[in-house]
Amino acid sequence: MKYTLVETSDDEKDFGRKAADVFRQSLMKYADPYVALPTGKTPLPLYRQLVEDGAENLPSFSYGQIDEYLGLPAHHPKLFLEEMKVHLLGPLGIKISSSFNSAALSFDTPERDFDIAVLGIGRNGHVGFNEPGSDFNSVTRIVALSAKTIEDNKTDWNEALYGAFPTHAVTRGLGELRSAKSTILLVRGQAKAEILAQAFAGPQCEFVPASCLQAQPDLTIVADHSALSILRL
Ligand code: PGA
């Protein structure tokens, strides 16, 4: 297994700066890159840095969504697409090439492979909403959220404001995410240290979905000191 490791301090600003450098370098490798970008807390320092640096310092690319909750009304503030618009796509005027309609009942596979997949990892090893047990060759599909994912994602979900927490989501499959020519995995915090070590120091195994990334041809892991505390032992 071969990957480039970019270690940052636990400081969010340091993480954001280094992740932004890695991302920009990756964008330069492709003409008109098609890029998958994650939601969640982990990438926020990266998005803040990119917005701070401004559109004039960001090579152009188009965005493809990785996953989305199902059953939420259009423009619901907790839709991943809405969060991406607020944090990154809107301020930088980034073109949306593919996104999911939360009310749809079926979903198409992507029209083209991603050039770059920027990914996060869940505490249970999920990538996108490919929960443990997902086939490494899986494609776009509707999935039931695992109890652990619901527990993690519910922490900033106010039921009085947002309604009931979704039980299902749509996700690009591991097979589609693995088709990306370049992969950047973002990992922050002690809570991810154990699963990061399992994913990259253990065998490839469908019960740790992120372990499928071991075979990626051009993989960079950007991780803070806490997240690396077990992997580097
Ligand atoms: P987080 O989510 O960045 O909010 O920890 C990551 C994930 O679930 O993939």
Short mmCIF file of C-alpha atoms and ligand atoms in Angstrom, two decimals:
data_model
loop_
_atom_site.label_atom_id
_atom_site.label_comp_id
_atom_site.label_asym_id
_atom_site.label_seq_id
_atom_site.Cartn_x
_atom_site.Cartn_y
_atom_site.Cartn_z
CA MET A 1 0.00 0.00 0.00
CA LYS A 2 1.32 3.40 -0.94
CA TYR A 3 -0.04 6.74 0.14
CA THR A 4 1.19 10.22 0.90
CA LEU A 5 0.60 11.27 4.48
CA VAL A 6 0.21 14.96 5.28
CA GLU A 7 0.18 15.41 9.03
CA THR A 8 -1.19 18.55 10.61
CA SER A 9 -1.37 19.79 14.16
CA ASP A 10 -4.72 19.60 15.95
CA ASP A 11 -5.24 23.25 15.13
CA GLU A 12 -8.12 23.64 12.63
CA LYS A 13 -6.41 26.46 10.82
CA ASP A 14 -3.29 24.36 10.25
CA PHE A 15 -5.44 21.49 8.99
CA GLY A 16 -7.36 23.81 6.67
CA ARG A 17 -4.22 25.36 5.21
CA LYS A 18 -2.50 22.05 4.53
CA ALA A 19 -5.63 20.40 3.15
CA ALA A 20 -6.19 23.41 0.86
CA ASP A 21 -2.63 23.09 -0.48
CA VAL A 22 -3.11 19.37 -1.18
CA PHE A 23 -6.47 20.04 -2.85
CA ARG A 24 -5.15 22.82 -5.08
CA GLN A 25 -2.17 20.71 -6.16
CA SER A 26 -4.52 17.88 -7.04
CA LEU A 27 -6.78 20.19 -9.09
CA MET A 28 -3.78 21.28 -11.15
CA LYS A 29 -3.33 17.71 -12.42
CA TYR A 30 -6.56 17.77 -14.43
CA ALA A 31 -8.22 19.88 -17.08
CA ASP A 32 -11.80 20.69 -16.01
CA PRO A 33 -11.72 18.31 -13.02
CA TYR A 34 -14.88 16.66 -11.75
CA VAL A 35 -14.59 16.50 -7.98
CA ALA A 36 -16.49 14.67 -5.24
CA LEU A 37 -16.51 16.61 -1.98
CA PRO A 38 -17.69 15.46 1.46
CA THR A 39 -19.97 17.07 4.01
CA GLY A 40 -19.66 16.69 7.79
CA LYS A 41 -17.48 18.49 10.33
CA THR A 42 -14.12 17.23 9.11
CA PRO A 43 -13.83 19.24 5.86
CA LEU A 44 -15.06 22.55 7.28
CA PRO A 45 -11.56 23.97 7.98
CA LEU A 46 -10.65 23.17 4.36
CA TYR A 47 -13.75 24.93 3.02
CA ARG A 48 -13.17 27.93 5.29
CA GLN A 49 -9.59 28.21 4.01
CA LEU A 50 -10.61 27.94 0.35
CA VAL A 51 -13.26 30.65 0.82
CA GLU A 52 -10.77 32.85 2.67
CA ASP A 53 -8.21 32.44 -0.13
CA GLY A 54 -10.85 33.41 -2.70
CA ALA A 55 -12.03 32.12 -6.07
CA GLU A 56 -9.08 33.77 -7.82
CA ASN A 57 -6.74 31.34 -6.04
CA LEU A 58 -8.75 28.21 -6.80
CA PRO A 59 -8.38 26.36 -10.13
CA SER A 60 -11.86 25.82 -11.56
CA PHE A 61 -13.64 22.49 -11.13
CA SER A 62 -17.13 21.09 -11.04
CA TYR A 63 -18.73 19.46 -8.03
CA GLY A 64 -20.38 16.06 -7.74
CA GLN A 65 -22.31 15.10 -4.63
CA ILE A 66 -21.29 11.95 -2.72
CA ASP A 67 -24.34 11.34 -0.56
CA GLU A 68 -27.59 12.85 0.67
CA TYR A 69 -30.32 12.22 3.23
CA LEU A 70 -33.59 11.01 1.78
CA GLY A 71 -37.06 12.28 2.51
CA LEU A 72 -36.24 15.90 3.33
CA PRO A 73 -38.06 18.71 1.53
CA ALA A 74 -36.25 20.87 -1.03
CA HIS A 75 -34.01 23.53 0.57
CA HIS A 76 -34.15 21.88 4.02
CA PRO A 77 -31.15 23.39 5.87
CA LYS A 78 -29.76 19.95 6.81
CA LEU A 79 -29.60 18.71 3.23
CA PHE A 80 -25.95 18.07 2.46
CA LEU A 81 -26.34 19.99 -0.78
CA GLU A 82 -27.61 23.05 1.10
CA GLU A 83 -24.67 22.81 3.54
CA MET A 84 -22.23 22.58 0.64
CA LYS A 85 -23.83 25.63 -0.96
CA VAL A 86 -23.49 27.63 2.26
CA HIS A 87 -19.93 26.60 3.12
CA LEU A 88 -18.27 26.40 -0.28
CA LEU A 89 -20.21 26.26 -3.54
CA GLY A 90 -22.07 29.54 -3.11
CA PRO A 91 -19.20 31.74 -1.85
CA LEU A 92 -16.83 30.45 -4.55
CA GLY A 93 -19.35 30.12 -7.39
CA ILE A 94 -18.49 26.46 -8.01
CA LYS A 95 -20.46 24.67 -10.70
CA ILE A 96 -22.65 21.76 -9.54
CA SER A 97 -22.39 18.92 -12.05
CA SER A 98 -24.33 16.26 -10.19
CA SER A 99 -26.49 16.30 -7.09
CA PHE A 100 -29.23 14.21 -5.51
CA ASN A 101 -32.91 15.08 -5.14
CA SER A 102 -33.81 14.03 -1.59
CA ALA A 103 -37.39 13.25 -2.68
CA ALA A 104 -36.45 10.92 -5.56
CA LEU A 105 -37.13 7.20 -5.42
CA SER A 106 -34.37 6.04 -7.74
CA PHE A 107 -30.98 7.38 -8.73
CA ASP A 108 -28.71 7.15 -11.75
CA THR A 109 -25.09 6.10 -11.73
CA PRO A 110 -22.70 8.99 -12.44
CA GLU A 111 -22.17 10.05 -16.05
CA ARG A 112 -18.42 10.18 -15.64
CA ASP A 113 -15.77 9.03 -13.18
CA PHE A 114 -14.56 11.50 -10.62
CA ASP A 115 -11.11 12.91 -11.29
CA ILE A 116 -10.69 13.65 -7.60
CA ALA A 117 -12.59 12.20 -4.66
CA VAL A 118 -12.16 14.10 -1.40
CA LEU A 119 -13.52 11.83 1.31
CA GLY A 120 -14.15 11.65 5.02
CA ILE A 121 -14.38 8.58 7.20
CA GLY A 122 -17.05 7.75 9.77
CA ARG A 123 -16.24 6.29 13.18
CA ASN A 124 -17.52 2.98 11.84
CA GLY A 125 -15.30 3.24 8.75
CA HIS A 126 -18.02 4.34 6.37
CA VAL A 127 -17.13 6.35 3.28
CA GLY A 128 -20.00 8.38 1.94
CA PHE A 129 -22.91 6.38 3.32
CA ASN A 130 -21.30 3.08 2.40
CA GLU A 131 -21.80 1.46 5.78
CA PRO A 132 -19.86 -1.58 7.05
CA GLY A 133 -20.55 -4.62 4.86
CA SER A 134 -20.80 -2.55 1.65
CA ASP A 135 -19.37 -4.26 -1.39
CA PHE A 136 -16.13 -2.64 -2.59
CA ASN A 137 -17.68 -2.57 -6.09
CA SER A 138 -20.99 -1.09 -4.97
CA VAL A 139 -22.72 1.55 -7.11
CA THR A 140 -25.11 4.44 -6.43
CA ARG A 141 -27.97 3.19 -4.28
CA ILE A 142 -30.34 3.86 -1.42
CA VAL A 143 -29.07 2.68 1.97
CA ALA A 144 -30.42 2.40 5.51
CA LEU A 145 -28.30 4.39 7.95
CA SER A 146 -26.55 2.37 10.66
CA ALA A 147 -27.29 3.01 14.34
CA LYS A 148 -23.77 4.40 14.84
CA THR A 149 -24.10 6.83 11.94
CA ILE A 150 -27.46 8.03 13.21
CA GLU A 151 -25.99 8.51 16.70
CA ASP A 152 -23.02 10.51 15.31
CA ASN A 153 -24.98 12.64 12.88
CA LYS A 154 -27.85 13.33 15.25
CA THR A 155 -25.69 15.38 17.62
CA ASP A 156 -26.32 18.61 15.72
CA TRP A 157 -29.88 17.74 14.66
CA ASN A 158 -32.63 19.65 16.48
CA GLU A 159 -35.87 17.70 15.94
CA ALA A 160 -38.04 20.70 16.82
CA LEU A 161 -36.39 22.63 14.00
CA TYR A 162 -35.59 19.93 11.47
CA GLY A 163 -38.19 17.20 11.99
CA ALA A 164 -37.44 13.50 12.44
CA PHE A 165 -33.92 12.34 11.67
CA PRO A 166 -33.75 10.51 8.31
CA THR A 167 -33.49 6.74 8.30
CA HIS A 168 -32.25 6.41 4.71
CA ALA A 169 -29.82 8.08 2.37
CA VAL A 170 -28.48 7.82 -1.16
CA THR A 171 -24.78 7.32 -1.69
CA ARG A 172 -22.30 6.94 -4.50
CA GLY A 173 -20.99 3.40 -4.21
CA LEU A 174 -17.49 2.38 -3.20
CA GLY A 175 -16.86 1.15 -6.75
CA GLU A 176 -17.64 4.62 -8.10
CA LEU A 177 -15.61 6.45 -5.47
CA ARG A 178 -12.68 4.10 -6.10
CA SER A 179 -12.80 5.04 -9.80
CA ALA A 180 -11.45 8.48 -8.94
CA LYS A 181 -7.99 9.08 -10.36
CA SER A 182 -6.89 10.92 -7.21
CA THR A 183 -8.20 10.47 -3.69
CA ILE A 184 -7.77 12.77 -0.71
CA LEU A 185 -8.91 11.40 2.64
CA LEU A 186 -9.49 13.97 5.40
CA VAL A 187 -9.38 12.82 9.02
CA ARG A 188 -9.52 14.88 12.20
CA GLY A 189 -9.71 14.09 15.89
CA GLN A 190 -9.04 11.36 18.40
CA ALA A 191 -12.45 9.75 17.78
CA LYS A 192 -11.22 8.71 14.32
CA ALA A 193 -7.81 7.36 15.39
CA GLU A 194 -8.93 3.76 15.92
CA ILE A 195 -10.83 3.42 12.65
CA LEU A 196 -8.08 5.15 10.65
CA ALA A 197 -5.60 2.59 11.96
CA GLN A 198 -7.96 -0.28 11.18
CA ALA A 199 -8.50 1.03 7.65
CA PHE A 200 -4.82 1.46 6.77
CA ALA A 201 -2.82 -0.82 9.06
CA GLY A 202 -5.16 -3.81 8.85
CA PRO A 203 -6.35 -6.04 6.01
CA GLN A 204 -8.82 -4.83 3.40
CA CYS A 205 -12.20 -5.88 4.68
CA GLU A 206 -15.78 -4.96 3.81
CA PHE A 207 -16.55 -4.40 7.46
CA VAL A 208 -14.15 -1.45 7.34
CA PRO A 209 -15.32 0.24 4.12
CA ALA A 210 -12.47 2.80 4.11
CA SER A 211 -9.96 -0.06 3.84
CA CYS A 212 -10.97 -0.26 0.16
CA LEU A 213 -8.93 2.94 -0.29
CA GLN A 214 -5.67 1.07 0.39
CA ALA A 215 -5.53 0.19 -3.31
CA GLN A 216 -6.11 3.72 -4.65
CA PRO A 217 -3.47 4.73 -7.20
CA ASP A 218 -2.96 8.31 -5.99
CA LEU A 219 -4.01 8.61 -2.35
CA THR A 220 -3.17 11.43 0.04
CA ILE A 221 -4.29 11.23 3.65
CA VAL A 222 -4.50 14.59 5.40
CA ALA A 223 -4.83 13.86 9.11
CA ASP A 224 -4.27 15.77 12.31
CA HIS A 225 -2.01 14.66 15.11
CA SER A 226 -4.85 13.15 17.20
CA ALA A 227 -6.30 11.15 14.33
CA LEU A 228 -2.86 9.66 13.67
CA SER A 229 -2.18 8.67 17.27
CA ILE A 230 -2.74 4.95 16.66
CA LEU A 231 -1.81 4.56 12.99
CA ARG A 232 1.69 5.83 13.61
CA LEU A 233 2.38 3.68 16.69
P1 PGA B 1 -17.64 13.99 10.21
O1 PGA B 1 -18.34 12.86 9.34
O2 PGA B 1 -16.71 14.68 9.29
O3 PGA B 1 -18.75 14.87 10.67
O4 PGA B 1 -16.93 13.29 11.33
C1 PGA B 1 -17.52 12.05 8.56
C2 PGA B 1 -18.33 10.95 7.96
O5 PGA B 1 -19.31 10.51 8.58
O6 PGA B 1 -17.99 10.51 6.85
#
